[in-house]
Amino acid sequence: MTNESITAAKGFWAAGLACGIKVSGKPDVALLVCPTGATAAAVFTTNKIVSAAVEVAREHAKSSKVYAVAVNSGCANACTGKKGLANARRMCAVAAKALKVAPEQVLVASTGIIGEQLPIEKATAGIAKAAGQLSDSAEAGAAFTQAIMTTDTRPKCAVRRLDISGQTVTIAGTVKGAGMIGPNMATTLLFLTTDVAVSKPLLAAALKSAIGDSLNKLTVDGHQSTNDTAILLASGLAGSRPITSRCPRFRKFAKALADLCTDLVRQMALDAEGATRMFKVVVRGAATTADAARAARAVADYPLIKCAVHGGDPNWGRIICAVGSCGVRLDRAKLSCKLDDLYVFKNGAPARFDAQKASEIVSQVEHTITIDLGTGSKTDFCYGCDLSAEYVSINADYHT
Amino acid sequence: MTNESITAAKGFWAAGLACGIKVSGKPDVALLVCPTGATAAAVFTTNKIVSAAVEVAREHAKSSKVYAVAVNSGCANACTGKKGLANARRMCAVAAKALKVAPEQVLVASTGIIGEQLPIEKATAGIAKAAGQLSDSAEAGAAFTQAIMTTDTRPKCAVRRLDISGQTVTIAGTVKGAGMIGPNMATTLLFLTTDVAVSKPLLAAALKSAIGDSLNKLTVDGHQSTNDTAILLASGLAGSRPITSRCPRFRKFAKALADLCTDLVRQMALDAEGATRMFKVVVRGAATTADAARAARAVADYPLIKCAVHGGDPNWGRIICAVGSCGVRLDRAKLSCKLDDLYVFKNGAPARFDAQKASEIVSQVEHTITIDLGTGSKTDFCYGCDLSAEYVSINADYHT
């Protein structure tokens, strides 16, 4: 069977296991390794308060070769001061020692509860143990994915294979998401591997662009976490000629990477905390792209719309209300709104539509809300998901 | 027994009854009348899409004398085009005819579902009937309040009595709220009466100021509705000498009005859709008031914090995360957070605190979250409420 996990790209090994950070006893430490050394690109949260892991990973991502990423779930190691920072460095050091590389060549990522100190002895014992279980099997890749999950209800992976210079190049990704997700960027932790050979600046450019139209377009609850991290490692082992310019091969790779990231974003939206369905908001006819982005996000973030989608209710009044309230320029006489291809509001007035059909559209696993502001030609979009009672019960429980 | 309703101020009559707009058969039409004519001040939603009622009321509020406000619940009369506008005008005309005044001397307000046409024959029959039931009794005031409610679970009224120039002046208010509430302004419909004698510009100034620190500081779900309306009518019948300048008497009146509005806002927050408790977010040490306001609102609007409050969970990590993510200037080394008087985060690091006590604080009907950004001396605040599964079930149901 084809490997559809994070180890699908040539040159990557992984492991994941339980080391006791999570009270539940579920897997909570993971290791991703490129034994030959990988070119790395990374994007981090823009929250002004970042986890110790983000501080350290930002620094280490500058290394010309990265050999590993050590990850823990169950504790965010954020708002943990100097002790937290020392712990994040120890995670790198322990992995580096096991792999006989320098600590700066190991990245680190954490996810879980903010403000608690990491049980560092458990974490480092877990990393050392994981280093002894590394494999490039699909099972090892799956174990990695299991160990990065928090309130995720299912593993989220995607793989793309494409031909570059007559060689099959593979891109693989896995993500954990669920809550505390708001542009930019919509993830907690995203790990991507590829065996393409590509220069560090171009790898960074491809990652930034892929995230811009995928992870940066999803909102679950409107806020970035302190820990958001996306890491892309390229082993260069596919055998394809190195990409060193923005040539057609680069564009092909970048397009496949973006496609894979969008796939992962859809998986995240549908597995957001309590979510049962997702929707895409497309705003057209805006005076500026910023207006389009703002209106799209206002609709995707609005609890009343999220509740209506949850109930399969084509409540376009709440959409128009959110658009009118969010501060963007609009032409009242031209303002229009469609649910998929069905007009519910056209040129400033309610459209006659089949209520049953509208309800069916909103009740789908995914539908598209298209809004025309009637003030220009700019466009942007955003992904959102419904708001359920389940979201509340997940997030109102003390220490889950 | 003292009249604690909207008819408590001298010179106001009211009525409320069911005319069949609401499928439930609950009261849905209300009339507030000042037979001698009142000086009026009004504040409306800043949503770019406004209801027909708001369009008409904006126009009529300019009249030097206002004799009545006709209100319906169960239908917002928003996004209803020319027909909706004609219907709003008819509501005024029918009330004006019954009271033998000009239509421009009648204000109108609507609340309910957006995008549906008002059953105008029912509404006008209801208004005519209400005109025949007018009374200055507490019962009539209570009937008015009942008839403006939508998803409110209880009537919300407040009265203040104060001495001005040796005369007792009364201010009375009633509000309906519940959902689609976000600064500015946090209400759907607010009606205030007073028997003080005051000039129109000063009445407007007092209303604007009172709302600025009360209704404009509450967020339930972050968006203004298309219908938000606050109307203050002054009959001048208390016998006090007219207020025509910003004298101590004006300041005394304005202070009492602001106090009454804050009282109503607390009632609204605690009766917000699904809410079980409220909280105040105070942001200090900000570089600008705008930064303080932005951070306060980011915290009050953040679903994860609202869920934590619902669960009585002192989850300060989510507070710090929201503050870091909202784009305001902050000094990481000075950033602090208190729950009531208990420090949970101090000078950029977690504080040691009694978890049981913290949980008790957050489990109160109301608590205060104080955040110090450590970058200046500006301050602002915001009121919020918890997010419950009940909010979702209220808003995910089709046509309630």
PDB file of N, CA and C in Angstrom, chain B residues 300-364:
ATOM      1  N   ALA B 300     -12.876  40.199  25.250  1.00  0.00           N
ATOM      2  CA  ALA B 300     -14.309  39.987  25.495  1.00  0.00           C
ATOM      3  C   ALA B 300     -14.988  39.212  24.378  1.00  0.00           C
ATOM      4  N   ASP B 301     -14.426  39.311  23.161  1.00  0.00           N
ATOM      5  CA  ASP B 301     -15.021  38.649  21.993  1.00  0.00           C
ATOM      6  C   ASP B 301     -14.489  37.242  21.750  1.00  0.00           C
ATOM      7  N   TYR B 302     -13.404  36.881  22.412  1.00  0.00           N
ATOM      8  CA  TYR B 302     -12.716  35.639  22.052  1.00  0.00           C
ATOM      9  C   TYR B 302     -13.508  34.415  22.519  1.00  0.00           C
ATOM     10  N   PRO B 303     -13.991  33.608  21.602  1.00  0.00           N
ATOM     11  CA  PRO B 303     -14.829  32.463  21.982  1.00  0.00           C
ATOM     12  C   PRO B 303     -14.175  31.547  23.021  1.00  0.00           C
ATOM     13  N   LEU B 304     -12.853  31.358  22.934  1.00  0.00           N
ATOM     14  CA  LEU B 304     -12.204  30.447  23.884  1.00  0.00           C
ATOM     15  C   LEU B 304     -12.229  30.995  25.302  1.00  0.00           C
ATOM     16  N   ILE B 305     -12.156  32.326  25.437  1.00  0.00           N
ATOM     17  CA  ILE B 305     -12.249  32.930  26.769  1.00  0.00           C
ATOM     18  C   ILE B 305     -13.696  32.856  27.257  1.00  0.00           C
ATOM     19  N   LYS B 306     -14.625  33.129  26.359  1.00  0.00           N
ATOM     20  CA  LYS B 306     -16.051  33.073  26.713  1.00  0.00           C
ATOM     21  C   LYS B 306     -16.439  31.661  27.170  1.00  0.00           C
ATOM     22  N   CYS B 307     -15.873  30.655  26.498  1.00  0.00           N
ATOM     23  CA  CYS B 307     -16.134  29.264  26.903  1.00  0.00           C
ATOM     24  C   CYS B 307     -15.504  28.969  28.262  1.00  0.00           C
ATOM     25  N   ALA B 308     -14.283  29.457  28.470  1.00  0.00           N
ATOM     26  CA  ALA B 308     -13.604  29.224  29.751  1.00  0.00           C
ATOM     27  C   ALA B 308     -14.393  29.847  30.893  1.00  0.00           C
ATOM     28  N   VAL B 309     -14.892  31.069  30.681  1.00  0.00           N
ATOM     29  CA  VAL B 309     -15.706  31.727  31.707  1.00  0.00           C
ATOM     30  C   VAL B 309     -16.966  30.900  31.969  1.00  0.00           C
ATOM     31  N   HIS B 310     -17.546  30.385  30.898  1.00  0.00           N
ATOM     32  CA  HIS B 310     -18.735  29.539  31.057  1.00  0.00           C
ATOM     33  C   HIS B 310     -18.435  28.341  31.968  1.00  0.00           C
ATOM     34  N   GLY B 311     -17.237  27.797  31.806  1.00  0.00           N
ATOM     35  CA  GLY B 311     -16.842  26.625  32.600  1.00  0.00           C
ATOM     36  C   GLY B 311     -16.224  26.981  33.951  1.00  0.00           C
ATOM     37  N   GLY B 312     -16.158  28.282  34.277  1.00  0.00           N
ATOM     38  CA  GLY B 312     -15.555  28.695  35.546  1.00  0.00           C
ATOM     39  C   GLY B 312     -14.062  28.374  35.590  1.00  0.00           C
ATOM     40  N   ASP B 313     -13.441  28.398  34.426  1.00  0.00           N
ATOM     41  CA  ASP B 313     -12.036  28.016  34.287  1.00  0.00           C
ATOM     42  C   ASP B 313     -11.158  29.271  34.189  1.00  0.00           C
ATOM     43  N   PRO B 314     -10.262  29.490  35.171  1.00  0.00           N
ATOM     44  CA  PRO B 314      -9.385  30.675  35.128  1.00  0.00           C
ATOM     45  C   PRO B 314      -8.264  30.497  34.106  1.00  0.00           C
ATOM     46  N   ASN B 315      -8.640  30.345  32.841  1.00  0.00           N
ATOM     47  CA  ASN B 315      -7.686  30.012  31.781  1.00  0.00           C
ATOM     48  C   ASN B 315      -7.001  31.289  31.281  1.00  0.00           C
ATOM     49  N   TRP B 316      -6.061  31.801  32.065  1.00  0.00           N
ATOM     50  CA  TRP B 316      -5.405  33.067  31.726  1.00  0.00           C
ATOM     51  C   TRP B 316      -4.546  32.953  30.473  1.00  0.00           C
ATOM     52  N   GLY B 317      -4.130  31.745  30.114  1.00  0.00           N
ATOM     53  CA  GLY B 317      -3.327  31.555  28.893  1.00  0.00           C
ATOM     54  C   GLY B 317      -4.067  32.052  27.666  1.00  0.00           C
ATOM     55  N   ARG B 318      -5.385  31.806  27.635  1.00  0.00           N
ATOM     56  CA  ARG B 318      -6.180  32.265  26.496  1.00  0.00           C
ATOM     57  C   ARG B 318      -6.288  33.786  26.478  1.00  0.00           C
ATOM     58  N   ILE B 319      -6.296  34.402  27.669  1.00  0.00           N
ATOM     59  CA  ILE B 319      -6.350  35.872  27.760  1.00  0.00           C
ATOM     60  C   ILE B 319      -5.057  36.455  27.191  1.00  0.00           C
ATOM     61  N   ILE B 320      -3.922  35.925  27.636  1.00  0.00           N
ATOM     62  CA  ILE B 320      -2.622  36.412  27.152  1.00  0.00           C
ATOM     63  C   ILE B 320      -2.505  36.188  25.649  1.00  0.00           C
ATOM     64  N   CYS B 321      -2.998  35.045  25.193  1.00  0.00           N
ATOM     65  CA  CYS B 321      -2.967  34.731  23.762  1.00  0.00           C
ATOM     66  C   CYS B 321      -3.765  35.750  22.955  1.00  0.00           C
ATOM     67  N   ALA B 322      -4.960  36.081  23.429  1.00  0.00           N
ATOM     68  CA  ALA B 322      -5.810  37.053  22.717  1.00  0.00           C
ATOM     69  C   ALA B 322      -5.159  38.429  22.696  1.00  0.00           C
ATOM     70  N   VAL B 323      -4.562  38.821  23.806  1.00  0.00           N
ATOM     71  CA  VAL B 323      -3.904  40.129  23.889  1.00  0.00           C
ATOM     72  C   VAL B 323      -2.717  40.168  22.918  1.00  0.00           C
ATOM     73  N   GLY B 324      -1.941  39.102  22.894  1.00  0.00           N
ATOM     74  CA  GLY B 324      -0.768  39.044  22.011  1.00  0.00           C
ATOM     75  C   GLY B 324      -1.137  39.026  20.546  1.00  0.00           C
ATOM     76  N   SER B 325      -2.327  38.516  20.257  1.00  0.00           N
ATOM     77  CA  SER B 325      -2.743  38.305  18.873  1.00  0.00           C
ATOM     78  C   SER B 325      -3.500  39.478  18.264  1.00  0.00           C
ATOM     79  N   CYS B 326      -3.938  40.435  19.087  1.00  0.00           N
ATOM     80  CA  CYS B 326      -4.877  41.450  18.581  1.00  0.00           C
ATOM     81  C   CYS B 326      -4.212  42.682  17.985  1.00  0.00           C
ATOM     82  N   GLY B 327      -2.885  42.704  17.984  1.00  0.00           N
ATOM     83  CA  GLY B 327      -2.197  43.772  17.259  1.00  0.00           C
ATOM     84  C   GLY B 327      -1.862  45.017  18.065  1.00  0.00           C
ATOM     85  N   VAL B 328      -2.073  45.008  19.367  1.00  0.00           N
ATOM     86  CA  VAL B 328      -1.745  46.203  20.156  1.00  0.00           C
ATOM     87  C   VAL B 328      -0.297  46.163  20.648  1.00  0.00           C
ATOM     88  N   ARG B 329       0.244  47.332  20.949  1.00  0.00           N
ATOM     89  CA  ARG B 329       1.588  47.419  21.494  1.00  0.00           C
ATOM     90  C   ARG B 329       1.612  46.885  22.926  1.00  0.00           C
ATOM     91  N   LEU B 330       2.568  46.070  23.248  1.00  0.00           N
ATOM     92  CA  LEU B 330       2.686  45.574  24.618  1.00  0.00           C
ATOM     93  C   LEU B 330       4.156  45.338  24.950  1.00  0.00           C
ATOM     94  N   ASP B 331       4.451  45.432  26.242  1.00  0.00           N
ATOM     95  CA  ASP B 331       5.801  45.168  26.721  1.00  0.00           C
ATOM     96  C   ASP B 331       5.775  43.788  27.378  1.00  0.00           C
ATOM     97  N   ARG B 332       6.396  42.815  26.698  1.00  0.00           N
ATOM     98  CA  ARG B 332       6.331  41.431  27.187  1.00  0.00           C
ATOM     99  C   ARG B 332       6.826  41.288  28.620  1.00  0.00           C
ATOM    100  N   ALA B 333       7.805  42.133  28.986  1.00  0.00           N
ATOM    101  CA  ALA B 333       8.391  42.023  30.327  1.00  0.00           C
ATOM    102  C   ALA B 333       7.502  42.651  31.405  1.00  0.00           C
ATOM    103  N   LYS B 334       6.509  43.444  30.976  1.00  0.00           N
ATOM    104  CA  LYS B 334       5.648  44.107  31.960  1.00  0.00           C
ATOM    105  C   LYS B 334       4.205  43.604  31.911  1.00  0.00           C
ATOM    106  N   LEU B 335       3.878  42.846  30.888  1.00  0.00           N
ATOM    107  CA  LEU B 335       2.504  42.375  30.704  1.00  0.00           C
ATOM    108  C   LEU B 335       1.998  41.636  31.941  1.00  0.00           C
ATOM    109  N   SER B 336       0.839  42.079  32.438  1.00  0.00           N
ATOM    110  CA  SER B 336       0.264  41.468  33.642  1.00  0.00           C
ATOM    111  C   SER B 336      -1.230  41.257  33.474  1.00  0.00           C
ATOM    112  N   CYS B 337      -1.766  40.341  34.252  1.00  0.00           N
ATOM    113  CA  CYS B 337      -3.197  40.038  34.191  1.00  0.00           C
ATOM    114  C   CYS B 337      -3.710  39.634  35.568  1.00  0.00           C
ATOM    115  N   LYS B 338      -4.838  40.261  35.950  1.00  0.00           N
ATOM    116  CA  LYS B 338      -5.485  39.931  37.223  1.00  0.00           C
ATOM    117  C   LYS B 338      -6.908  39.451  36.969  1.00  0.00           C
ATOM    118  N   LEU B 339      -7.379  38.530  37.771  1.00  0.00           N
ATOM    119  CA  LEU B 339      -8.794  38.160  37.823  1.00  0.00           C
ATOM    120  C   LEU B 339      -9.295  38.753  39.137  1.00  0.00           C
ATOM    121  N   ASP B 340     -10.195  39.726  39.071  1.00  0.00           N
ATOM    122  CA  ASP B 340     -10.525  40.557  40.226  1.00  0.00           C
ATOM    123  C   ASP B 340      -9.204  41.062  40.833  1.00  0.00           C
ATOM    124  N   ASP B 341      -8.902  40.751  42.083  1.00  0.00           N
ATOM    125  CA  ASP B 341      -7.645  41.259  42.655  1.00  0.00           C
ATOM    126  C   ASP B 341      -6.512  40.234  42.645  1.00  0.00           C
ATOM    127  N   LEU B 342      -6.749  39.113  41.987  1.00  0.00           N
ATOM    128  CA  LEU B 342      -5.773  38.012  42.017  1.00  0.00           C
ATOM    129  C   LEU B 342      -4.879  38.024  40.769  1.00  0.00           C
ATOM    130  N   TYR B 343      -3.579  38.244  40.965  1.00  0.00           N
ATOM    131  CA  TYR B 343      -2.648  38.179  39.835  1.00  0.00           C
ATOM    132  C   TYR B 343      -2.516  36.744  39.357  1.00  0.00           C
ATOM    133  N   VAL B 344      -2.698  36.520  38.052  1.00  0.00           N
ATOM    134  CA  VAL B 344      -2.475  35.188  37.474  1.00  0.00           C
ATOM    135  C   VAL B 344      -1.256  35.226  36.549  1.00  0.00           C
ATOM    136  N   PHE B 345      -0.869  36.445  36.153  1.00  0.00           N
ATOM    137  CA  PHE B 345       0.268  36.633  35.252  1.00  0.00           C
ATOM    138  C   PHE B 345       0.848  37.987  35.616  1.00  0.00           C
ATOM    139  N   LYS B 346       2.129  38.036  35.908  1.00  0.00           N
ATOM    140  CA  LYS B 346       2.704  39.297  36.379  1.00  0.00           C
ATOM    141  C   LYS B 346       4.072  39.524  35.747  1.00  0.00           C
ATOM    142  N   ASN B 347       4.244  40.698  35.181  1.00  0.00           N
ATOM    143  CA  ASN B 347       5.522  41.075  34.558  1.00  0.00           C
ATOM    144  C   ASN B 347       6.051  39.996  33.614  1.00  0.00           C
ATOM    145  N   GLY B 348       5.158  39.529  32.756  1.00  0.00           N
ATOM    146  CA  GLY B 348       5.569  38.605  31.693  1.00  0.00           C
ATOM    147  C   GLY B 348       5.726  37.163  32.093  1.00  0.00           C
ATOM    148  N   ALA B 349       5.357  36.814  33.307  1.00  0.00           N
ATOM    149  CA  ALA B 349       5.506  35.426  33.754  1.00  0.00           C
ATOM    150  C   ALA B 349       4.288  34.990  34.562  1.00  0.00           C
ATOM    151  N   PRO B 350       3.997  33.688  34.554  1.00  0.00           N
ATOM    152  CA  PRO B 350       2.866  33.192  35.335  1.00  0.00           C
ATOM    153  C   PRO B 350       3.059  33.529  36.811  1.00  0.00           C
ATOM    154  N   ALA B 351       2.002  33.953  37.479  1.00  0.00           N
ATOM    155  CA  ALA B 351       2.069  34.226  38.914  1.00  0.00           C
ATOM    156  C   ALA B 351       1.656  32.954  39.662  1.00  0.00           C
ATOM    157  N   ARG B 352       2.173  32.808  40.879  1.00  0.00           N
ATOM    158  CA  ARG B 352       1.690  31.706  41.703  1.00  0.00           C
ATOM    159  C   ARG B 352       0.381  32.138  42.324  1.00  0.00           C
ATOM    160  N   PHE B 353      -0.643  31.364  42.149  1.00  0.00           N
ATOM    161  CA  PHE B 353      -1.934  31.747  42.735  1.00  0.00           C
ATOM    162  C   PHE B 353      -2.697  30.508  43.159  1.00  0.00           C
ATOM    163  N   ASP B 354      -3.674  30.755  44.006  1.00  0.00           N
ATOM    164  CA  ASP B 354      -4.537  29.699  44.517  1.00  0.00           C
ATOM    165  C   ASP B 354      -5.555  29.343  43.428  1.00  0.00           C
ATOM    166  N   ALA B 355      -5.393  28.178  42.823  1.00  0.00           N
ATOM    167  CA  ALA B 355      -6.243  27.785  41.696  1.00  0.00           C
ATOM    168  C   ALA B 355      -7.714  27.732  42.093  1.00  0.00           C
ATOM    169  N   GLN B 356      -7.970  27.299  43.302  1.00  0.00           N
ATOM    170  CA  GLN B 356      -9.343  27.205  43.801  1.00  0.00           C
ATOM    171  C   GLN B 356      -9.976  28.598  43.870  1.00  0.00           C
ATOM    172  N   LYS B 357      -9.172  29.557  44.371  1.00  0.00           N
ATOM    173  CA  LYS B 357      -9.682  30.920  44.477  1.00  0.00           C
ATOM    174  C   LYS B 357      -9.947  31.511  43.083  1.00  0.00           C
ATOM    175  N   ALA B 358      -9.014  31.246  42.162  1.00  0.00           N
ATOM    176  CA  ALA B 358      -9.162  31.756  40.798  1.00  0.00           C
ATOM    177  C   ALA B 358     -10.436  31.208  40.167  1.00  0.00           C
ATOM    178  N   SER B 359     -10.678  29.936  40.396  1.00  0.00           N
ATOM    179  CA  SER B 359     -11.863  29.303  39.841  1.00  0.00           C
ATOM    180  C   SER B 359     -13.134  29.907  40.451  1.00  0.00           C
ATOM    181  N   GLU B 360     -13.076  30.199  41.737  1.00  0.00           N
ATOM    182  CA  GLU B 360     -14.227  30.832  42.396  1.00  0.00           C
ATOM    183  C   GLU B 360     -14.511  32.219  41.815  1.00  0.00           C
ATOM    184  N   ILE B 361     -13.436  32.967  41.525  1.00  0.00           N
ATOM    185  CA  ILE B 361     -13.592  34.308  40.945  1.00  0.00           C
ATOM    186  C   ILE B 361     -14.304  34.223  39.598  1.00  0.00           C
ATOM    187  N   VAL B 362     -13.799  33.326  38.748  1.00  0.00           N
ATOM    188  CA  VAL B 362     -14.355  33.211  37.393  1.00  0.00           C
ATOM    189  C   VAL B 362     -15.780  32.642  37.428  1.00  0.00           C
ATOM    190  N   SER B 363     -16.115  31.923  38.484  1.00  0.00           N
ATOM    191  CA  SER B 363     -17.452  31.321  38.594  1.00  0.00           C
ATOM    192  C   SER B 363     -18.517  32.276  39.134  1.00  0.00           C
ATOM    193  N   GLN B 364     -18.109  33.501  39.501  1.00  0.00           N
ATOM    194  CA  GLN B 364     -19.085  34.489  39.982  1.00  0.00           C
ATOM    195  C   GLN B 364     -20.002  34.946  38.848  1.00  0.00           C
TER     196      GLN B 364
END
